[in-house]
mmCIF file of C-alpha atoms in Angstrom:
data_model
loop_
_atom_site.group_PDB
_atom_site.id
_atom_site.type_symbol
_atom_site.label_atom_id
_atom_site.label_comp_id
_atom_site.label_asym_id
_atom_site.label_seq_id
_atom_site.Cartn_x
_atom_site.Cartn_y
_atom_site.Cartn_z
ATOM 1 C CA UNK D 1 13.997 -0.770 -22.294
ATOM 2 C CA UNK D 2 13.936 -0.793 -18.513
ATOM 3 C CA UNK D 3 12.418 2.571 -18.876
ATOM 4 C CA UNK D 4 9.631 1.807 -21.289
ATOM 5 C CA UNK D 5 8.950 -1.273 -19.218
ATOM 6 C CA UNK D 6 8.156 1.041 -16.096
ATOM 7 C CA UNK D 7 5.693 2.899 -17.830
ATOM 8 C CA UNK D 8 4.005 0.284 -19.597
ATOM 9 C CA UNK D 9 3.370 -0.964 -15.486
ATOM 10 C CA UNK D 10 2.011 2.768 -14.488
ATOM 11 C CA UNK D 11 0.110 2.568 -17.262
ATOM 12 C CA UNK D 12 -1.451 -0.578 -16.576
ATOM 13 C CA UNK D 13 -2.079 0.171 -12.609
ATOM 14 C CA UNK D 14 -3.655 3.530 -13.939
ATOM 15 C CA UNK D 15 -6.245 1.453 -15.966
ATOM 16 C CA UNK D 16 -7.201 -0.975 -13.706
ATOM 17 C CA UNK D 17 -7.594 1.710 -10.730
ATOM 18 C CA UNK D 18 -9.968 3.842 -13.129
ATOM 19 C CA UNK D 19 -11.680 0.731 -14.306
ATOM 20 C CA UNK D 20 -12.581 -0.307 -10.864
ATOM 21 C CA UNK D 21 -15.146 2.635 -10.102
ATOM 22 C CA UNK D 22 -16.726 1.719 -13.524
ATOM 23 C CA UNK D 23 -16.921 -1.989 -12.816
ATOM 24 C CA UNK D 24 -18.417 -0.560 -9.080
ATOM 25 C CA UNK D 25 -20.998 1.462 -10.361
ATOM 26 C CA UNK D 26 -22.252 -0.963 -13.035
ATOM 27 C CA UNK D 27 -22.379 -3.244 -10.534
ATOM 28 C CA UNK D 28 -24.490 -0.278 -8.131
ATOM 29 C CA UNK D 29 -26.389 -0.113 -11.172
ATOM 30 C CA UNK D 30 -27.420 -3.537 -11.903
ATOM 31 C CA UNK D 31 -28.538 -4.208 -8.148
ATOM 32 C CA UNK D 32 -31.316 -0.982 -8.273
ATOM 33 C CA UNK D 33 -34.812 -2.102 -8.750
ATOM 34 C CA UNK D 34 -36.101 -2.937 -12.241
ATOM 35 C CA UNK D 35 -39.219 -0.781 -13.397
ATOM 36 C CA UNK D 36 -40.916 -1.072 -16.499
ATOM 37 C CA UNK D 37 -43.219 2.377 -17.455
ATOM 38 C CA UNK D 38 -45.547 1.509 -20.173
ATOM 39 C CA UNK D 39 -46.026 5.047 -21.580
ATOM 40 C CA UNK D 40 -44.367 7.865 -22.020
ATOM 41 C CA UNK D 41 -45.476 10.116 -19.368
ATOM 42 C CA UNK D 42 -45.185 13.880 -18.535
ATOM 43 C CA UNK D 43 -42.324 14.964 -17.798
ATOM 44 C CA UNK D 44 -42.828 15.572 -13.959
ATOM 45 C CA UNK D 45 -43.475 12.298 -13.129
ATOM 46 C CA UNK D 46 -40.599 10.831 -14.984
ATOM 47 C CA UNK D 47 -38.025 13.562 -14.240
ATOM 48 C CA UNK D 48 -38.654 12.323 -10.550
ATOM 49 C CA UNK D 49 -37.959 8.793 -11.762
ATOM 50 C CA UNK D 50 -34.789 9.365 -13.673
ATOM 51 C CA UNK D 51 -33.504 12.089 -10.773
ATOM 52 C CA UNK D 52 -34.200 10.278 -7.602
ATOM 53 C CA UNK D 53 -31.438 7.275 -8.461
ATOM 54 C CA UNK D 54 -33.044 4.591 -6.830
ATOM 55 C CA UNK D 55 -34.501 2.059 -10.094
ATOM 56 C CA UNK D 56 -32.966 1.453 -13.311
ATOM 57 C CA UNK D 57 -35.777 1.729 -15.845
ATOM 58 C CA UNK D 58 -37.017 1.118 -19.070
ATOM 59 C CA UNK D 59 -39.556 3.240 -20.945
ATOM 60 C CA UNK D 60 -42.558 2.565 -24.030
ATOM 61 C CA UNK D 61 -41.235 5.756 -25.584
ATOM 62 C CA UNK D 62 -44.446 6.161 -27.535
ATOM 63 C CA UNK D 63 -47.960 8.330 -27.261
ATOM 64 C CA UNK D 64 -49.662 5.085 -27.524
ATOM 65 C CA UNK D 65 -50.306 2.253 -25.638
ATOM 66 C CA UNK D 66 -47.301 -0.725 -25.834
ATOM 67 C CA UNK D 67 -48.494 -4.081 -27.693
ATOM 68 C CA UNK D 68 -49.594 -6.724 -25.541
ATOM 69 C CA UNK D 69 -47.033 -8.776 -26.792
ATOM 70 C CA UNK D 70 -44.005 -6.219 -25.749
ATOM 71 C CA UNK D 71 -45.404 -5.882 -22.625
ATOM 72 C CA UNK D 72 -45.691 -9.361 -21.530
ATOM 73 C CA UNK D 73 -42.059 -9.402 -22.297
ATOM 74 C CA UNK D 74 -40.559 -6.142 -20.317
ATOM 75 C CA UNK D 75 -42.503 -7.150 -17.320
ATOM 76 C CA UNK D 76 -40.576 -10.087 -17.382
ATOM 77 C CA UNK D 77 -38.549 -9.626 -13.626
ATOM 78 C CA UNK D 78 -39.156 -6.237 -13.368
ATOM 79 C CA UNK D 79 -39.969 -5.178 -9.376
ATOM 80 C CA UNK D 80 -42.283 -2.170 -10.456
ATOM 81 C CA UNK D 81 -44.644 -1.755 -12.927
ATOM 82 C CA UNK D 82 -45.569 2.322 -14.172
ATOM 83 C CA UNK D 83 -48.630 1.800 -16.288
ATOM 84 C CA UNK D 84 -52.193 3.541 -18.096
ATOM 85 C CA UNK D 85 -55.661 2.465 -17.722
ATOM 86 C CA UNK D 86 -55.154 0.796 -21.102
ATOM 87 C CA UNK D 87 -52.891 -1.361 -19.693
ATOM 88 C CA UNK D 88 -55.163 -5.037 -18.675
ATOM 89 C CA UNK D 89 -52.770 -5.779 -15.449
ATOM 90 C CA UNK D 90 -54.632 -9.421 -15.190
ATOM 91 C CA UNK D 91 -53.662 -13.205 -14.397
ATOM 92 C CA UNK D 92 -51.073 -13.722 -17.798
ATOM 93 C CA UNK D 93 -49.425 -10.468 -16.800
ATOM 94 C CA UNK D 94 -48.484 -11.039 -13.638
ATOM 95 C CA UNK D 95 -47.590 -14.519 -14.035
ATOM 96 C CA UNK D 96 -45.435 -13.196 -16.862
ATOM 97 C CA UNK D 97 -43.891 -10.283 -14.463
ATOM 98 C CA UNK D 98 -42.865 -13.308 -12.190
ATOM 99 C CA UNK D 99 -43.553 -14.084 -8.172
ATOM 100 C CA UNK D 100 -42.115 -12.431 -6.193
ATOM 101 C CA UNK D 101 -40.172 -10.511 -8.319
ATOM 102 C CA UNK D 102 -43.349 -7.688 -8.949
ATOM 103 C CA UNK D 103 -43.460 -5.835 -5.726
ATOM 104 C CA UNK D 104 -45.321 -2.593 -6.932
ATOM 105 C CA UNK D 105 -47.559 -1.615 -9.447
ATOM 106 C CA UNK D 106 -48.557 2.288 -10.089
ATOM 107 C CA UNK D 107 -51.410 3.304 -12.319
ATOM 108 C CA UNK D 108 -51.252 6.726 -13.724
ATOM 109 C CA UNK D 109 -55.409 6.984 -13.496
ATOM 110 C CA UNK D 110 -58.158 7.206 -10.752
ATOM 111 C CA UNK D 111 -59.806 4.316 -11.675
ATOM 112 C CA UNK D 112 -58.552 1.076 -11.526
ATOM 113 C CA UNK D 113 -61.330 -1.601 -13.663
ATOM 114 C CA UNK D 114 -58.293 -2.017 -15.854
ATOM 115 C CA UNK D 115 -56.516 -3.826 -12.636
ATOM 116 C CA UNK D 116 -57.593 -7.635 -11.631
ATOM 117 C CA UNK D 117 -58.220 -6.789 -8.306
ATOM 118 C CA UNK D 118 -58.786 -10.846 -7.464
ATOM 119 C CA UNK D 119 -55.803 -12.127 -8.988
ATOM 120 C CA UNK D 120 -54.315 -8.780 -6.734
ATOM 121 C CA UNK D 121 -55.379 -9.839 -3.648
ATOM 122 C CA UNK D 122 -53.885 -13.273 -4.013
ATOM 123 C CA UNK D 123 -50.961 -13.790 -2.058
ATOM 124 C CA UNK D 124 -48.622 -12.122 -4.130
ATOM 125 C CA UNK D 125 -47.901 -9.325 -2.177
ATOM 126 C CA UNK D 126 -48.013 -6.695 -4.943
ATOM 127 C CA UNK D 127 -49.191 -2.648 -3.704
ATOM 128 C CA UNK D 128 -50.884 -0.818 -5.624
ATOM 129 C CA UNK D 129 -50.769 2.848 -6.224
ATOM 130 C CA UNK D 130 -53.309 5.175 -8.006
ATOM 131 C CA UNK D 131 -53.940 8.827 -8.637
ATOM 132 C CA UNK D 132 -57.502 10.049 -7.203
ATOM 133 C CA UNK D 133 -57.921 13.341 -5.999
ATOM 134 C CA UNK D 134 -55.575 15.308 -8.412
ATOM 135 C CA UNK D 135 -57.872 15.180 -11.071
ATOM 136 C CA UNK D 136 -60.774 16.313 -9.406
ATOM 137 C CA UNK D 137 -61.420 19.657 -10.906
ATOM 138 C CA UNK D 138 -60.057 19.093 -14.099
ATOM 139 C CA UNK D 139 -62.582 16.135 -14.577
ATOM 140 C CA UNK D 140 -65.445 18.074 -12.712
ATOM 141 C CA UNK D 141 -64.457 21.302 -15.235
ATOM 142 C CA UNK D 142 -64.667 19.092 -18.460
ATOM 143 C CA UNK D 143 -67.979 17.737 -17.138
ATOM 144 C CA UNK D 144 -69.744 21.201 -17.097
ATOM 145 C CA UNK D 145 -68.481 22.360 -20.409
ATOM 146 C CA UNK D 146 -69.882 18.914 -22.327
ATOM 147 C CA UNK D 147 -73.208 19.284 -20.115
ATOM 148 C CA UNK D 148 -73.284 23.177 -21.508
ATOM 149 C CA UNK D 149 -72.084 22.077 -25.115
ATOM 150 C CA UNK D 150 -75.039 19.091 -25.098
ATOM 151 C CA UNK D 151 -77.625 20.836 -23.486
ATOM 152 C CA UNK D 152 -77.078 24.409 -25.494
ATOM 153 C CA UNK D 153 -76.521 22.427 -28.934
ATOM 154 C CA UNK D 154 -73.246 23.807 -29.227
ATOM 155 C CA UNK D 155 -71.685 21.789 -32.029
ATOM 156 C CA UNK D 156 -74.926 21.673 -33.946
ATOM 157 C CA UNK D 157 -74.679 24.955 -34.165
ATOM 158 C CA UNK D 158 -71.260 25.333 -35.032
ATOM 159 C CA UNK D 159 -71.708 22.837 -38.026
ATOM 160 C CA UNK D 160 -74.631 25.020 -38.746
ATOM 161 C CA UNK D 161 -72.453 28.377 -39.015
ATOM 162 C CA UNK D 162 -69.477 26.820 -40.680
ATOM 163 C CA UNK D 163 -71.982 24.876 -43.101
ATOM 164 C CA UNK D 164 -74.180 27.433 -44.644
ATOM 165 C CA UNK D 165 -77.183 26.639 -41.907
ATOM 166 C CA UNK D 166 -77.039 30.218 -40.433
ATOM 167 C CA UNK D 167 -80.425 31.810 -42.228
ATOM 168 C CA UNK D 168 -82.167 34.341 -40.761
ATOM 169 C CA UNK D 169 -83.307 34.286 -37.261
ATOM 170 C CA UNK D 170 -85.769 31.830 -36.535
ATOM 171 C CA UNK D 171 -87.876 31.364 -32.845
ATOM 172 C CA UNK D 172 -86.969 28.083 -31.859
ATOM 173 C CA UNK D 173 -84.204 27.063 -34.132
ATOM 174 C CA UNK D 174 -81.162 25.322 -31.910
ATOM 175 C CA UNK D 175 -82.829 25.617 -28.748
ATOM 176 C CA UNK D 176 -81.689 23.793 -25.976
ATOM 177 C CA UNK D 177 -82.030 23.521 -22.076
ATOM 178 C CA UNK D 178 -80.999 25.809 -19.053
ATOM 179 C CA UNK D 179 -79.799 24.948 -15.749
ATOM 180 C CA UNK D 180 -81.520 27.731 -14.030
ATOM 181 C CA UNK D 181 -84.344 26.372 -12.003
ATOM 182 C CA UNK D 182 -83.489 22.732 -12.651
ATOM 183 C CA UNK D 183 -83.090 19.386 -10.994
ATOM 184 C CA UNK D 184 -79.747 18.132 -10.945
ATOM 185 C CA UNK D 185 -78.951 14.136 -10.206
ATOM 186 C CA UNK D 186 -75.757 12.721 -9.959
ATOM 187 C CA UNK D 187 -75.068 9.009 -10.017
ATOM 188 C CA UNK D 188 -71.609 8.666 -7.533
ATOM 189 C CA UNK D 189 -71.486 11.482 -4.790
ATOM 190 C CA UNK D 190 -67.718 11.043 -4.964
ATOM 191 C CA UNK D 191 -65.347 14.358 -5.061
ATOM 192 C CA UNK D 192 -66.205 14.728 -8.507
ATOM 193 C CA UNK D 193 -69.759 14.771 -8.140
ATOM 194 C CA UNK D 194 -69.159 17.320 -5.639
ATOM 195 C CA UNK D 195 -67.033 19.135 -7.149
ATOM 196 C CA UNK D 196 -69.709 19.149 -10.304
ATOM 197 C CA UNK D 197 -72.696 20.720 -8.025
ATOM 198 C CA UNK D 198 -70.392 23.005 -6.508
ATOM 199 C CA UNK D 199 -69.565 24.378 -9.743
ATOM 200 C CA UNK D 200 -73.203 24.306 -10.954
ATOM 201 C CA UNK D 201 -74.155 26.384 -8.179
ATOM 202 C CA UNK D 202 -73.769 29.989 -9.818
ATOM 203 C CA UNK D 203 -76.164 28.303 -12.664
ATOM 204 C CA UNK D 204 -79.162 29.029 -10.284
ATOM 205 C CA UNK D 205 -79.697 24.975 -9.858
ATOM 206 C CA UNK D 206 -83.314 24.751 -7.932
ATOM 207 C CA UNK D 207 -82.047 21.347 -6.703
ATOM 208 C CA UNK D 208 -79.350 18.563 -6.268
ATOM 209 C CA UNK D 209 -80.161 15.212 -5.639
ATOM 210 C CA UNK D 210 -78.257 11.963 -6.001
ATOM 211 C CA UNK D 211 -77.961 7.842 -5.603
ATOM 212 C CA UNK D 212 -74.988 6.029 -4.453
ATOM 213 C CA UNK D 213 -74.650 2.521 -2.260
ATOM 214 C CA UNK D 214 -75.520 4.519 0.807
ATOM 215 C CA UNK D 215 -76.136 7.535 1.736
ATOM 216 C CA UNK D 216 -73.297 10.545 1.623
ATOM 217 C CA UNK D 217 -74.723 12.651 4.454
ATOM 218 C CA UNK D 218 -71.298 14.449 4.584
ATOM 219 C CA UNK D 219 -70.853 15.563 0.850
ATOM 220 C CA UNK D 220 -74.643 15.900 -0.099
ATOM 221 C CA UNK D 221 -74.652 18.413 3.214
ATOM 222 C CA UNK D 222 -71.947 20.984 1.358
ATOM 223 C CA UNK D 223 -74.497 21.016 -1.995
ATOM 224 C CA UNK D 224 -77.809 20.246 0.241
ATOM 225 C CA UNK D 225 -78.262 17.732 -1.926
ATOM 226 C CA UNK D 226 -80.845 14.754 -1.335
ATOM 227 C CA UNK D 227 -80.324 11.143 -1.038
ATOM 228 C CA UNK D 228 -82.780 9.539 -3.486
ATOM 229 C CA UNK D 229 -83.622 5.765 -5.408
ATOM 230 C CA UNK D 230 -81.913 5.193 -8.341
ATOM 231 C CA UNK D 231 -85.857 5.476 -10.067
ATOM 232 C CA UNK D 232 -85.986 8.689 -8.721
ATOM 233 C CA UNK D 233 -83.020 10.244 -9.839
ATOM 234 C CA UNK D 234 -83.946 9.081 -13.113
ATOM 235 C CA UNK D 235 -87.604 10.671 -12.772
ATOM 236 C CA UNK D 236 -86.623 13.938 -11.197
ATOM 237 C CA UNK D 237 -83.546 14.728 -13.459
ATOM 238 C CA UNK D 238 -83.183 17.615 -15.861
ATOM 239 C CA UNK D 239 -79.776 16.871 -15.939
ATOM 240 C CA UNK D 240 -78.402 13.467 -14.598
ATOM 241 C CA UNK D 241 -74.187 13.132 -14.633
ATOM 242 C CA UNK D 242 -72.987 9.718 -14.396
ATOM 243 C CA UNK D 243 -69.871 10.211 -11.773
ATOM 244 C CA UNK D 244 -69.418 6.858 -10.308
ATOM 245 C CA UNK D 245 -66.906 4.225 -10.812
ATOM 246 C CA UNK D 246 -67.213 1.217 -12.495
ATOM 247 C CA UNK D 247 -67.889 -1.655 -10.465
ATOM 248 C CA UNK D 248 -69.321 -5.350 -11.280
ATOM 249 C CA UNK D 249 -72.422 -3.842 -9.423
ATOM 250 C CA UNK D 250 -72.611 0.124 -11.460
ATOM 251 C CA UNK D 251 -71.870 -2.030 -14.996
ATOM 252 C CA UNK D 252 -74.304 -1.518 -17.518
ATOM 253 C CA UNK D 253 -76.358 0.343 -14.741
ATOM 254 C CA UNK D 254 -77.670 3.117 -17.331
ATOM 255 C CA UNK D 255 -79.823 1.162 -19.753
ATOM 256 C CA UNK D 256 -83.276 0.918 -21.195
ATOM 257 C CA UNK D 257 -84.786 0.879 -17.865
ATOM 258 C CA UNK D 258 -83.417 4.014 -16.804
ATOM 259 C CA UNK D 259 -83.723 6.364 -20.027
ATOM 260 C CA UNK D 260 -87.544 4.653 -20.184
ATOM 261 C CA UNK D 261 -87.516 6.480 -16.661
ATOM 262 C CA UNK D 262 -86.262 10.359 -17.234
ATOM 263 C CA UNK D 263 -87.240 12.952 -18.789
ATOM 264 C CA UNK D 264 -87.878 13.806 -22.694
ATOM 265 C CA UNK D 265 -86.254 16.742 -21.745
ATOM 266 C CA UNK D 266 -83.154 15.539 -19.600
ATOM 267 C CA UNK D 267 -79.445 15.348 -20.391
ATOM 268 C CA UNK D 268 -77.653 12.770 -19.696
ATOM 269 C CA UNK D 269 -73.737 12.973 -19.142
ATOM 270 C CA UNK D 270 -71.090 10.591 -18.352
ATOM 271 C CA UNK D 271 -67.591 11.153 -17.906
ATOM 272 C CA UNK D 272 -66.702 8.372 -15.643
ATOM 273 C CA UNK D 273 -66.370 5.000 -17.452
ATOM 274 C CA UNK D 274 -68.041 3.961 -20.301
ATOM 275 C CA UNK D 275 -68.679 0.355 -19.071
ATOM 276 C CA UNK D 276 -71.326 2.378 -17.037
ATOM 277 C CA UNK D 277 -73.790 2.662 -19.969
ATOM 278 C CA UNK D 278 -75.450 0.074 -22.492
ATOM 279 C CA UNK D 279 -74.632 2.273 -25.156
ATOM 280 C CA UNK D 280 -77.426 0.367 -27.506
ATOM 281 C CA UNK D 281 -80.063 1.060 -25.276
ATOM 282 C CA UNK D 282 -78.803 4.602 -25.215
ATOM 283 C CA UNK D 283 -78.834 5.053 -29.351
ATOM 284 C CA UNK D 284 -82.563 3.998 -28.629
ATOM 285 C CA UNK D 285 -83.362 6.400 -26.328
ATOM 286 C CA UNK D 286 -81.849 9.462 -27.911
ATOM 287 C CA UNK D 287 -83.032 8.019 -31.755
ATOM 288 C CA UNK D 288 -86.562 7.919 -30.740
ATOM 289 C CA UNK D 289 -86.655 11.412 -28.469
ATOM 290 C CA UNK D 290 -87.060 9.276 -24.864
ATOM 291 C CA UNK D 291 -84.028 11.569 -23.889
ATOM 292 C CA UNK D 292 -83.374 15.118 -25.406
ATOM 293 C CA UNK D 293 -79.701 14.753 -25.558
ATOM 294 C CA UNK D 294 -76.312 13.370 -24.385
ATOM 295 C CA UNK D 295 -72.875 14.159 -23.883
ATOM 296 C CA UNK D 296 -70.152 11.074 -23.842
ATOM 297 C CA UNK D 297 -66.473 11.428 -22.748
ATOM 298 C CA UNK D 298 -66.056 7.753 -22.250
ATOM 299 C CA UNK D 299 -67.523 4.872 -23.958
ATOM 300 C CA UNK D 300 -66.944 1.426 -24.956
ATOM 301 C CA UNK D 301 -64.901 0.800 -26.629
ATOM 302 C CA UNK D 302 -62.378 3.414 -27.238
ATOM 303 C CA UNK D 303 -61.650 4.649 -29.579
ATOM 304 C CA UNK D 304 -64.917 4.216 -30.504
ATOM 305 C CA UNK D 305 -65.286 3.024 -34.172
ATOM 306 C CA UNK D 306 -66.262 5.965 -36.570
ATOM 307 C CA UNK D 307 -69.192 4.052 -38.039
ATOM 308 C CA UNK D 308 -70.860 3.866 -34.474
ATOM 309 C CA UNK D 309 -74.769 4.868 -34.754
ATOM 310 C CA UNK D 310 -73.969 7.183 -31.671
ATOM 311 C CA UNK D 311 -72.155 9.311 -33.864
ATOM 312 C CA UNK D 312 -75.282 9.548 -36.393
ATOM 313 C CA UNK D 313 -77.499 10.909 -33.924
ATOM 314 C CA UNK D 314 -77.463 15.186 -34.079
ATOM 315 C CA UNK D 315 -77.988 14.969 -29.998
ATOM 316 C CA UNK D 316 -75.306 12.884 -28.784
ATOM 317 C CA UNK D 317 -71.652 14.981 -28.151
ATOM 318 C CA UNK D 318 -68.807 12.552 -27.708
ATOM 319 C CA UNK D 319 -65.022 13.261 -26.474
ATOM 320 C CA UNK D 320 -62.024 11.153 -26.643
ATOM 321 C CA UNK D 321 -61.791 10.780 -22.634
ATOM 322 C CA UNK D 322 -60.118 14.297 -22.239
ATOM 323 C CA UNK D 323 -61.596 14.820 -18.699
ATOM 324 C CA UNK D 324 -58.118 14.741 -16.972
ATOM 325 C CA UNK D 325 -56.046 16.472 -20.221
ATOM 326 C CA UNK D 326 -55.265 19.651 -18.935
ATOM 327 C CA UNK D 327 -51.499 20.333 -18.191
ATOM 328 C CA UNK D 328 -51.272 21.066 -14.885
ATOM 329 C CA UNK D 329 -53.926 17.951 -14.151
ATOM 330 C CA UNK D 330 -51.536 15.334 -16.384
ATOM 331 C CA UNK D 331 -48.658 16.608 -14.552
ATOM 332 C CA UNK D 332 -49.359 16.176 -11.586
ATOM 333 C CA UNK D 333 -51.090 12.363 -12.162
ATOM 334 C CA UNK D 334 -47.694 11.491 -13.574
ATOM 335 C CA UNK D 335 -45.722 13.286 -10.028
ATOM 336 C CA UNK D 336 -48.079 11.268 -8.177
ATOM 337 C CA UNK D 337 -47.686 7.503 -10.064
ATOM 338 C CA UNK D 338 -43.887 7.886 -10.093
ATOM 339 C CA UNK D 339 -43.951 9.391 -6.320
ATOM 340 C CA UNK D 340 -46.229 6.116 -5.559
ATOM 341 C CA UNK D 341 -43.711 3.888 -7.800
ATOM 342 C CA UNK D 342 -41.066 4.602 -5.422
ATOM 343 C CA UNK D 343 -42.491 4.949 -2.300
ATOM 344 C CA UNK D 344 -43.518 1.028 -2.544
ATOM 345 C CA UNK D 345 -40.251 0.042 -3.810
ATOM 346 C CA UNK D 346 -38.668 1.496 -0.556
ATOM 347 C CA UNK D 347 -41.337 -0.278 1.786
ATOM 348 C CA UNK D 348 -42.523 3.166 2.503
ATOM 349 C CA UNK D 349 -45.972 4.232 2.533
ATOM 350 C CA UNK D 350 -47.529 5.813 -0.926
ATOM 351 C CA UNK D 351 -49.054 8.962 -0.992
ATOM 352 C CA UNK D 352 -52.103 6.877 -2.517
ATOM 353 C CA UNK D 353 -52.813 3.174 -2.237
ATOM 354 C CA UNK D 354 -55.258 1.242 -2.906
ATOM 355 C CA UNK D 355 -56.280 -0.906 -0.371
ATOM 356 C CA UNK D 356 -56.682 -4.476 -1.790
#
């Protein structure tokens, strides 16, 4: 009995010694940052999450976007926020989240219309992080292939060879519009505007011009491009490529007005927000030939329903917002977001951050 007894004790100091590391790290555990990531992301960006040990997290393990509802809920306490551009990050958010217990918020996107930049900047001390730059030439690649596919007719023509619309060859059937010896506007002389002329180049461009808030003398002097009114760009264009970001000032800014103003023969592209365009105004202008064609990765909303007139018209090419989808491109948005994530969360500076 005496002997039994003994071992019951060792047994019972051997539990409680291995039960204290548990109890320890739990407790570790409990006292890391909470972060909420509304999306699944790549796998860079959350492999740098989950490996750097320094937030306890909880993921939307979905491909699309968490309900409002759910959301409102997990931000409830959290001290960093991981979200999408489809994510409204607005006045009933953060009060949800809770002051001050939301420190940092990181956007996996370049823009940021989706954020409430007032209700920001009020004195609740949240940073912001963002993901310009690595998207650049992905974006600026996507924009010349949809100007090529609009300009060259290139799904008209495939519906025409899958369809039974391939006859004999005829002079002017599918013809389109060539860069060579053309004017070239862009609305935003941003990196991806300049990253668009620069690839346009080779295409034998006679001439870049552009409109912004002020002049760009630095990036319009790489493409010898030239400063011009927004009336002009729309008069002079062959091509015009909507690049700028959308602002209470650039809203709307492409409407009857300016299609009244370009070219029957110009192309109008737009692969930076769709908020930029009065997409009525633009059914008009391609419906009754003002405009000879144009190509859409972004609109309003999105999706954009399937019984949309903009989808009736033979001229009009439209993408669901794949600018950014390459791999390497996602990737590295999602490195960037988490990298920014954690950065604030130590009081460190982020890699990228918006300035409120």
């Amino acid at each position: 009995m005496l002997c039994s007894r003994s071992s019951l004790r060792r047994l019972e100091r051997i539990a409680v010694s291995a039960w204290h590391p548990v109890k320890s790290m739990q407790r570790e555990r409990s006292a890391l940052p909470r972060v909420y990531i509304s999306r699944k992301v790549p796998p860079e960006g959350l492999d740098i999450i989950r490996q750097s040990g320094q937030v306890q997290f909880e993921l939307w393990d979905s491909d699309d976007p968490v309900p409002r509802s759910e959301l409102l809920q997990k931000v409830k306490g959290v001290d960093g926020l991981l979200c999408m551009l489809t994510e409204k990050v607005d006045a009933e958010l953060l009060d949800a989240a809770g002051s001050p217990n939301l420190k940092v918020l990181s956007t996996m996107s370049v823009g940021f219309d989706h954020l409430c930049l007032d209700e920001l900047k009020k004195s609740r001390g949240i940073r912001v992080g963002y993901t310009p730059d690595v998207l650049t030439d992905a974006v600026a690649e996507l924009t010349i292939a949809l100007l090529l596919a609009t300009s060259r007719r290139l799904i008209e023509a495939t519906h025409e060879a899958k369809t039974g619309g391939w006859g004999t060859w005829r002079t002017l059937w599918l013809c389109g519009y060539e860069l060579a010896n053309s004017t070239v506007g862009i609305l935003g002389l941003g990196r991806i505007g300049l990253s668009i002329a620069e690839r346009l180049k080779p295409f034998k461009v006679k001439k870049f011009i552009y409109t912004d808030v002020a002049p760009q003398p630095e990036l319009a002097e790489k493409i010898n491009a030239e400063y011009v009114s927004l009336e002009e760009l729309a008069n002079q264009s062959d091509f015009l490529a909507v690049c700028c970001a959308l602002t209470p000032e650039t809203q709307g800014i492409c409407n009857r007005k300016l299609f009244s103003q370009m070219k029957k023969n110009a192309i109008f592209i737009n692969t930076s927000r769709g908020g930029t365009v009065n997409q009525e105004d633009l059914y008009e202008a391609l419906s009754t030939g003002q405009i000879a064609g144009a190509g859409l990765d972004v609109t309003t909303p999105e999706p954009l329903p399937t019984d949309h007139p903009l989808f009736k018209v033979k001229n009009c090419v439209i993408l669901p917002h794949i600018a950014s989808a390459t791999y390497t491109t996602r990737n590295a948005m999602s490195a960037l977001a988490a990298n920014n994530l954690l950065a604030g969360l130590r009081g460190e500076p982020m890699a990228k951050e918006l300035k409120l």
